[in-house]
Amino acid sequence: MRRAVVIGATGQIGRVAVGALARDGWEVTAVSRGGGRDGNWPDEVRVTVADRADDAALAAAVGDGCDVLVDMVAYGPEHARQLAGLAGRVGSAVVISSVSVYEDDKGRNFDTQAEPGGFPEYPVPIPEEQHTVRPGESTYGTRKAGLEHELLAAGDRLPATLLRAGAIHGPYGRTPRELYFVKRNLDGRRRRVLAYGGGSRFHPASVHNIAELIRLAAARPGSRVLNAVDAEAPTVAEIAAVIDAVMGVEVENVLVDGPPPAPTVGDTPWSTPVPVVCDMSAAERELGYRPVVTYAQRLPETVAWIEGRLAGRDWREAYPRMYETYGDLFDYAAEDAWLV
């Protein structure tokens, strides 16, 4: 039987990927710091406690070897070197990267977008051959680029598929963009301001579609980079409408042409002046990939998860990383002052 070791198994993507691999006939070892077990996993899934920062613990989890090592939490070049060091016992790897590595033809990227004239203008859709940022230690994107660079360089020893994920959605997320609309609806806000005319598009990626890509890549080892997003890239206004429908509310959109009219007004976690939409033809061609879900199909479980996390808690306590990343998403006083 083929053996798979999944690092970060109890995270947002890992929970679904472990189940997908197990149901596809893999003998799966689920590795996490807490050693938890998802209720949807088949009983045959083995659970192991290990911190991926501990080289000895990770090596022990791999044991005598595995056919594929799936890494949900690899972040920088040091993690790539750690994985490459296991090459003698690992047949191939599938590693989660990010669309944040992309830059446009003028060297603009997600890190420059706060500067005047610094927002990137990517092709639509973005192919995997698009320029990427230079590897470095300063930002999320540069560290993910370093991860990719190191793993691709080690391809002769460890074939690795790198999946560049978009705006990940599904339960168990620490930074769910859907929180922006779910909390507003729960708070009874029936008007909302949307910058850029509500037309911003930042390509979402369902955990179920990413898990399907992992399943396919595990069975077809290779050294490659692939985008990992849904088939559709809805606008911010379309996302809001689907969430409203799930929650059974009606909300009026107040559309603003151009950027947010105030620092905490109209700026959603998807808001961009230009579309960030990725091309999935390479995954279709190389892996035979077809999406297994749409954004709308799995949205009810995401909304329910967020509602459950928010119950009786301040949103900053329930989702501290959202506050760290985006600041005050719910400055209703500033919004009301602008709407007057």
CSV table of C-alpha atoms in Angstrom, one decimal:
chain,number,residue,atom,x,y,z
A,1,MET,CA,0.0,0.0,0.0
A,2,ARG,CA,1.2,3.5,-0.8
A,3,ARG,CA,2.1,5.5,2.3
A,4,ALA,CA,1.5,9.2,2.7
A,5,VAL,CA,2.7,11.5,5.6
A,6,VAL,CA,0.8,14.7,6.0
A,7,ILE,CA,2.4,17.6,8.0
A,8,GLY,CA,-0.2,20.0,9.4
A,9,ALA,CA,-2.9,17.4,9.3
A,10,THR,CA,-5.3,19.2,11.6
A,11,GLY,CA,-5.2,22.5,9.8
A,12,GLN,CA,-7.7,24.0,7.4
A,13,ILE,CA,-6.4,22.1,4.3
A,14,GLY,CA,-4.9,19.1,6.1
A,15,ARG,CA,-8.2,17.9,7.5
A,16,VAL,CA,-9.7,17.5,4.1
A,17,ALA,CA,-6.5,16.3,2.3
A,18,VAL,CA,-5.9,13.5,4.9
A,19,GLY,CA,-9.4,12.2,4.2
A,20,ALA,CA,-9.1,12.5,0.5
A,21,LEU,CA,-5.8,10.5,0.4
A,22,ALA,CA,-7.1,7.8,2.8
A,23,ARG,CA,-10.3,7.3,0.8
A,24,ASP,CA,-8.1,7.0,-2.3
A,25,GLY,CA,-6.3,4.0,-0.9
A,26,TRP,CA,-3.3,5.6,0.8
A,27,GLU,CA,-2.0,4.5,4.2
A,28,VAL,CA,-1.9,7.9,5.8
A,29,THR,CA,0.0,9.2,8.8
A,30,ALA,CA,-1.5,12.5,10.1
A,31,VAL,CA,1.2,14.7,11.7
A,32,SER,CA,0.3,17.7,13.9
A,33,ARG,CA,1.6,19.4,17.0
A,34,GLY,CA,-1.5,18.5,19.0
A,35,GLY,CA,-2.0,15.1,17.6
A,36,GLY,CA,-5.8,15.6,17.0
A,37,ARG,CA,-8.0,13.6,14.9
A,38,ASP,CA,-10.8,14.8,12.5
A,39,GLY,CA,-14.1,13.0,12.9
A,40,ASN,CA,-14.4,12.6,9.1
A,41,TRP,CA,-11.2,10.6,8.8
A,42,PRO,CA,-11.3,6.8,8.2
A,43,ASP,CA,-10.3,4.8,11.2
A,44,GLU,CA,-7.2,3.5,9.4
A,45,VAL,CA,-5.6,7.0,9.5
A,46,ARG,CA,-2.6,7.0,11.9
A,47,VAL,CA,-2.1,10.0,14.2
A,48,THR,CA,1.4,11.2,15.2
A,49,VAL,CA,2.4,14.1,17.4
A,50,ALA,CA,5.3,16.2,16.1
A,51,ASP,CA,6.4,19.8,15.6
A,52,ARG,CA,7.7,20.3,12.1
A,53,ALA,CA,10.4,22.6,13.6
A,54,ASP,CA,11.8,19.6,15.3
A,55,ASP,CA,13.9,17.8,12.7
A,56,ALA,CA,14.2,14.6,14.8
A,57,ALA,CA,10.5,14.4,15.5
A,58,LEU,CA,9.7,15.0,11.8
A,59,ALA,CA,12.2,12.3,10.8
A,60,ALA,CA,10.6,9.9,13.3
A,61,ALA,CA,7.1,10.6,11.8
A,62,VAL,CA,8.4,9.7,8.4
A,63,GLY,CA,10.0,6.5,9.9
A,64,ASP,CA,11.5,4.1,7.4
A,65,GLY,CA,10.0,6.1,4.5
A,66,CYS,CA,6.9,7.1,2.6
A,67,ASP,CA,5.9,7.5,-1.0
A,68,VAL,CA,4.7,11.1,-0.6
A,69,LEU,CA,5.2,13.7,2.1
A,70,VAL,CA,2.5,16.4,2.0
A,71,ASP,CA,3.4,19.7,3.8
A,72,MET,CA,0.7,22.2,4.6
A,73,VAL,CA,2.8,24.4,6.8
A,74,ALA,CA,6.2,24.8,5.0
A,75,TYR,CA,7.0,28.5,5.0
A,76,GLY,CA,10.5,29.4,4.1
A,77,PRO,CA,13.8,28.0,2.6
A,78,GLU,CA,14.7,26.4,5.9
A,79,HIS,CA,11.7,24.1,5.6
A,80,ALA,CA,12.6,23.3,2.0
A,81,ARG,CA,16.0,22.2,3.1
A,82,GLN,CA,14.5,20.2,5.9
A,83,LEU,CA,12.3,18.3,3.4
A,84,ALA,CA,15.2,17.8,1.0
A,85,GLY,CA,17.1,16.3,3.8
A,86,LEU,CA,14.6,13.5,3.9
A,87,ALA,CA,15.0,12.7,0.2
A,88,GLY,CA,16.4,9.3,0.8
A,89,ARG,CA,13.3,8.2,2.6
A,90,VAL,CA,10.6,10.2,0.7
A,91,GLY,CA,9.6,9.4,-2.8
A,92,SER,CA,8.1,12.8,-3.6
A,93,ALA,CA,6.5,15.9,-1.9
A,94,VAL,CA,3.4,18.0,-2.3
A,95,VAL,CA,3.8,21.4,-0.7
A,96,ILE,CA,1.5,24.4,-0.3
A,97,SER,CA,2.8,27.7,-1.6
A,98,SER,CA,0.8,30.9,-2.4
A,99,VAL,CA,-0.1,33.2,-5.2
A,100,SER,CA,1.6,35.9,-3.1
A,101,VAL,CA,4.8,35.0,-4.9
A,102,TYR,CA,3.7,36.6,-8.1
A,103,GLU,CA,4.9,40.0,-9.3
A,104,ASP,CA,4.0,41.9,-12.5
A,105,ASP,CA,6.3,42.8,-15.4
A,106,LYS,CA,7.3,46.0,-13.6
A,107,GLY,CA,8.3,44.3,-10.4
A,108,ARG,CA,5.2,45.2,-8.5
A,109,ASN,CA,3.7,42.7,-6.1
A,110,PHE,CA,1.5,42.3,-3.0
A,111,ASP,CA,4.3,43.9,-0.9
A,112,THR,CA,4.4,47.1,-2.9
A,113,GLN,CA,0.7,47.7,-3.2
A,114,ALA,CA,0.6,50.1,-0.3
A,115,GLU,CA,3.0,52.4,-2.2
A,116,PRO,CA,1.8,55.1,-4.6
A,117,GLY,CA,1.5,53.4,-8.0
A,118,GLY,CA,2.7,50.2,-6.5
A,119,PHE,CA,-0.3,47.9,-7.0
A,120,PRO,CA,0.6,45.1,-9.4
A,121,GLU,CA,-1.2,44.6,-12.7
A,122,TYR,CA,-1.2,40.9,-13.4
A,123,PRO,CA,-2.2,39.2,-16.6
A,124,VAL,CA,-5.7,37.7,-16.5
A,125,PRO,CA,-5.5,34.8,-15.9
A,126,ILE,CA,-2.1,34.5,-14.2
A,127,PRO,CA,-0.1,31.6,-15.6
A,128,GLU,CA,2.6,29.7,-13.5
A,129,GLU,CA,5.3,31.2,-15.8
A,130,GLN,CA,4.5,34.7,-14.5
A,131,HIS,CA,7.4,36.5,-12.7
A,132,THR,CA,7.8,35.9,-9.0
A,133,VAL,CA,9.4,37.9,-6.2
A,134,ARG,CA,13.0,37.5,-5.3
A,135,PRO,CA,13.4,35.0,-2.4
A,136,GLY,CA,14.1,36.8,0.9
A,137,GLU,CA,13.3,36.9,4.6
A,138,SER,CA,11.2,40.1,4.7
A,139,THR,CA,7.7,39.1,3.8
A,140,TYR,CA,5.3,36.2,3.5
A,141,GLY,CA,5.7,36.3,-0.3
A,142,THR,CA,9.5,36.4,-0.4
A,143,ARG,CA,9.7,33.5,2.1
A,144,LYS,CA,7.3,31.4,0.1
A,145,ALA,CA,9.4,32.2,-3.0
A,146,GLY,CA,12.5,31.0,-1.1
A,147,LEU,CA,10.6,27.8,-0.3
A,148,GLU,CA,9.8,27.3,-3.9
A,149,HIS,CA,13.4,28.1,-5.1
A,150,GLU,CA,15.0,25.6,-2.7
A,151,LEU,CA,12.6,22.8,-3.4
A,152,LEU,CA,12.8,23.2,-7.2
A,153,ALA,CA,16.6,23.2,-7.0
A,154,ALA,CA,16.4,19.9,-5.1
A,155,GLY,CA,14.2,18.3,-7.7
A,156,ASP,CA,16.7,15.7,-8.8
A,157,ARG,CA,16.7,14.3,-5.2
A,158,LEU,CA,13.1,15.1,-4.2
A,159,PRO,CA,10.5,15.7,-6.8
A,160,ALA,CA,8.1,18.3,-5.4
A,161,THR,CA,4.7,19.7,-6.6
A,162,LEU,CA,4.3,23.2,-5.3
A,163,LEU,CA,0.6,24.4,-5.1
A,164,ARG,CA,0.1,28.2,-5.3
A,165,ALA,CA,-3.1,28.6,-3.3
A,166,GLY,CA,-5.4,31.6,-3.7
A,167,ALA,CA,-7.8,33.0,-1.0
A,168,ILE,CA,-8.3,29.7,0.9
A,169,HIS,CA,-11.9,29.1,2.2
A,170,GLY,CA,-13.4,26.4,4.3
A,171,PRO,CA,-13.9,25.6,8.0
A,172,TYR,CA,-11.0,25.8,10.6
A,173,GLY,CA,-9.4,28.8,8.9
A,174,ARG,CA,-7.5,31.3,11.1
A,175,THR,CA,-8.1,34.2,8.7
A,176,PRO,CA,-11.4,33.6,6.9
A,177,ARG,CA,-12.2,36.5,4.6
A,178,GLU,CA,-15.9,35.6,4.8
A,179,LEU,CA,-15.8,36.9,8.4
A,180,TYR,CA,-16.1,40.4,6.9
A,181,PHE,CA,-19.6,39.8,5.7
A,182,VAL,CA,-20.8,37.2,8.2
A,183,LYS,CA,-20.2,39.4,11.2
A,184,ARG,CA,-21.8,42.4,9.5
A,185,ASN,CA,-24.9,40.3,8.9
A,186,LEU,CA,-25.0,39.0,12.4
A,187,ASP,CA,-24.7,42.6,13.7
A,188,GLY,CA,-27.7,43.6,11.7
A,189,ARG,CA,-25.8,45.9,9.3
A,190,ARG,CA,-28.1,46.2,6.3
A,191,ARG,CA,-25.9,48.7,4.2
A,192,ARG,CA,-22.3,48.1,3.3
A,193,VAL,CA,-19.7,50.1,1.4
A,194,LEU,CA,-17.7,48.3,-1.3
A,195,ALA,CA,-14.7,50.0,-2.9
A,196,TYR,CA,-13.8,49.6,-6.5
A,197,GLY,CA,-17.5,49.3,-7.4
A,198,GLY,CA,-17.7,45.9,-5.7
A,199,GLY,CA,-15.9,44.4,-8.7
A,200,SER,CA,-12.6,43.3,-7.0
A,201,ARG,CA,-11.7,39.7,-7.8
A,202,PHE,CA,-9.2,37.8,-5.7
A,203,HIS,CA,-9.3,34.2,-6.7
A,204,PRO,CA,-10.7,31.9,-4.0
A,205,ALA,CA,-9.5,28.4,-3.4
A,206,SER,CA,-11.6,25.8,-1.6
A,207,VAL,CA,-9.9,23.4,0.7
A,208,HIS,CA,-11.7,20.6,-1.2
A,209,ASN,CA,-10.3,21.6,-4.5
A,210,ILE,CA,-6.8,22.0,-3.0
A,211,ALA,CA,-7.2,18.5,-1.5
A,212,GLU,CA,-8.1,17.1,-4.9
A,213,LEU,CA,-5.0,18.6,-6.4
A,214,ILE,CA,-2.9,17.1,-3.6
A,215,ARG,CA,-4.5,13.7,-4.2
A,216,LEU,CA,-3.7,13.9,-7.9
A,217,ALA,CA,-0.2,15.2,-7.5
A,218,ALA,CA,0.6,12.5,-4.9
A,219,ALA,CA,-0.2,9.9,-7.5
A,220,ARG,CA,1.8,11.6,-10.2
A,221,PRO,CA,5.2,12.6,-8.7
A,222,GLY,CA,7.0,15.4,-10.4
A,223,SER,CA,9.0,18.7,-10.0
A,224,ARG,CA,6.5,21.4,-10.9
A,225,VAL,CA,4.6,24.5,-9.8
A,226,LEU,CA,0.8,24.7,-10.2
A,227,ASN,CA,-1.9,27.2,-9.4
A,228,ALA,CA,-4.4,26.0,-6.8
A,229,VAL,CA,-7.7,28.0,-7.1
A,230,ASP,CA,-11.4,27.4,-7.8
A,231,ALA,CA,-12.9,27.3,-11.3
A,232,GLU,CA,-14.6,30.6,-10.8
A,233,ALA,CA,-13.3,34.0,-9.4
A,234,PRO,CA,-16.4,35.8,-8.2
A,235,THR,CA,-16.4,39.6,-7.5
A,236,VAL,CA,-16.6,40.9,-3.9
A,237,ALA,CA,-20.2,41.9,-4.6
A,238,GLU,CA,-21.0,38.4,-5.8
A,239,ILE,CA,-19.3,36.8,-2.7
A,240,ALA,CA,-21.4,39.1,-0.5
A,241,ALA,CA,-24.6,38.2,-2.2
A,242,VAL,CA,-23.9,34.4,-1.8
A,243,ILE,CA,-23.2,34.9,1.9
A,244,ASP,CA,-26.3,36.9,2.3
A,245,ALA,CA,-28.3,34.1,0.7
A,246,VAL,CA,-26.8,31.5,3.0
A,247,MET,CA,-27.7,33.7,6.0
A,248,GLY,CA,-31.1,34.6,4.7
A,249,VAL,CA,-30.6,38.4,4.8
A,250,GLU,CA,-30.9,41.3,2.3
A,251,VAL,CA,-28.2,44.0,2.3
A,252,GLU,CA,-27.9,47.1,0.2
A,253,ASN,CA,-24.5,47.7,-1.4
A,254,VAL,CA,-23.2,51.2,-1.5
A,255,LEU,CA,-20.7,51.1,-4.4
A,256,VAL,CA,-17.7,53.4,-4.5
A,257,ASP,CA,-15.8,53.9,-7.7
A,258,GLY,CA,-12.1,53.7,-6.8
A,259,PRO,CA,-10.3,53.0,-3.6
A,260,PRO,CA,-11.8,52.9,-0.1
A,261,PRO,CA,-13.1,56.4,0.8
A,262,ALA,CA,-11.6,56.1,4.3
A,263,PRO,CA,-9.1,53.8,5.9
A,264,THR,CA,-11.7,51.5,7.6
A,265,VAL,CA,-14.6,52.0,5.2
A,266,GLY,CA,-15.3,49.8,2.2
A,267,ASP,CA,-12.0,47.9,2.2
A,268,THR,CA,-12.7,44.1,2.3
A,269,PRO,CA,-10.1,41.3,2.5
A,270,TRP,CA,-10.7,40.7,-1.2
A,271,SER,CA,-10.5,44.4,-2.3
A,272,THR,CA,-8.0,45.1,-5.1
A,273,PRO,CA,-8.1,47.7,-7.9
A,274,VAL,CA,-7.1,45.1,-10.5
A,275,PRO,CA,-8.1,41.4,-10.7
A,276,VAL,CA,-6.0,38.6,-9.2
A,277,VAL,CA,-7.3,35.6,-11.2
A,278,CYS,CA,-5.2,32.5,-11.8
A,279,ASP,CA,-5.0,30.1,-14.8
A,280,MET,CA,-5.7,26.4,-13.9
A,281,SER,CA,-5.0,24.9,-17.4
A,282,ALA,CA,-1.6,23.5,-16.3
A,283,ALA,CA,-3.2,21.5,-13.5
A,284,GLU,CA,-5.8,20.3,-15.9
A,285,ARG,CA,-3.2,19.3,-18.4
A,286,GLU,CA,-0.6,17.7,-16.1
A,287,LEU,CA,-2.8,16.1,-13.5
A,288,GLY,CA,-6.1,15.7,-15.2
A,289,TYR,CA,-7.5,18.0,-12.5
A,290,ARG,CA,-11.2,19.0,-12.5
A,291,PRO,CA,-12.7,21.1,-9.6
A,292,VAL,CA,-14.8,19.0,-7.2
A,293,VAL,CA,-16.8,21.9,-5.7
A,294,THR,CA,-17.8,25.5,-6.4
A,295,TYR,CA,-17.5,28.4,-4.0
A,296,ALA,CA,-21.2,28.5,-3.3
A,297,GLN,CA,-21.6,24.8,-2.7
A,298,ARG,CA,-19.3,24.7,0.4
A,299,LEU,CA,-20.0,28.2,1.7
A,300,PRO,CA,-22.7,27.1,4.2
A,301,GLU,CA,-20.2,25.1,6.2
A,302,THR,CA,-17.8,28.0,6.2
A,303,VAL,CA,-20.4,30.4,7.4
A,304,ALA,CA,-21.6,28.0,10.1
A,305,TRP,CA,-18.0,27.5,11.3
A,306,ILE,CA,-17.5,31.3,11.6
A,307,GLU,CA,-20.8,31.8,13.4
A,308,GLY,CA,-19.9,29.1,15.9
A,309,ARG,CA,-16.5,30.7,16.6
A,310,LEU,CA,-18.0,34.1,17.1
A,311,ALA,CA,-20.8,32.9,19.4
A,312,GLY,CA,-20.4,34.9,22.7
A,313,ARG,CA,-16.9,36.1,21.8
A,314,ASP,CA,-15.3,39.3,20.5
A,315,TRP,CA,-14.2,38.8,16.9
A,316,ARG,CA,-10.6,39.8,17.8
A,317,GLU,CA,-10.5,37.0,20.4
A,318,ALA,CA,-12.0,34.5,18.0
A,319,TYR,CA,-9.8,35.5,15.1
A,320,PRO,CA,-6.7,37.3,16.3
A,321,ARG,CA,-4.8,36.8,13.1
A,322,MET,CA,-7.6,38.6,11.2
A,323,TYR,CA,-7.1,41.7,13.4
A,324,GLU,CA,-3.3,41.5,13.0
A,325,THR,CA,-3.5,41.2,9.3
A,326,TYR,CA,-6.4,43.6,8.4
A,327,GLY,CA,-6.8,45.8,11.4
A,328,ASP,CA,-10.3,47.0,12.4
A,329,LEU,CA,-12.7,45.5,9.8
A,330,PHE,CA,-15.8,46.6,11.7
A,331,ASP,CA,-15.4,50.3,12.3
A,332,TYR,CA,-19.1,51.0,12.2
A,333,ALA,CA,-18.8,54.5,13.5
A,334,ALA,CA,-16.5,55.5,10.7
A,335,GLU,CA,-18.7,53.8,8.2
A,336,ASP,CA,-21.9,55.5,9.5
A,337,ALA,CA,-20.2,58.9,9.5
A,338,TRP,CA,-19.2,58.4,5.8
A,339,LEU,CA,-22.7,57.2,4.9
A,340,VAL,CA,-24.5,60.2,6.4
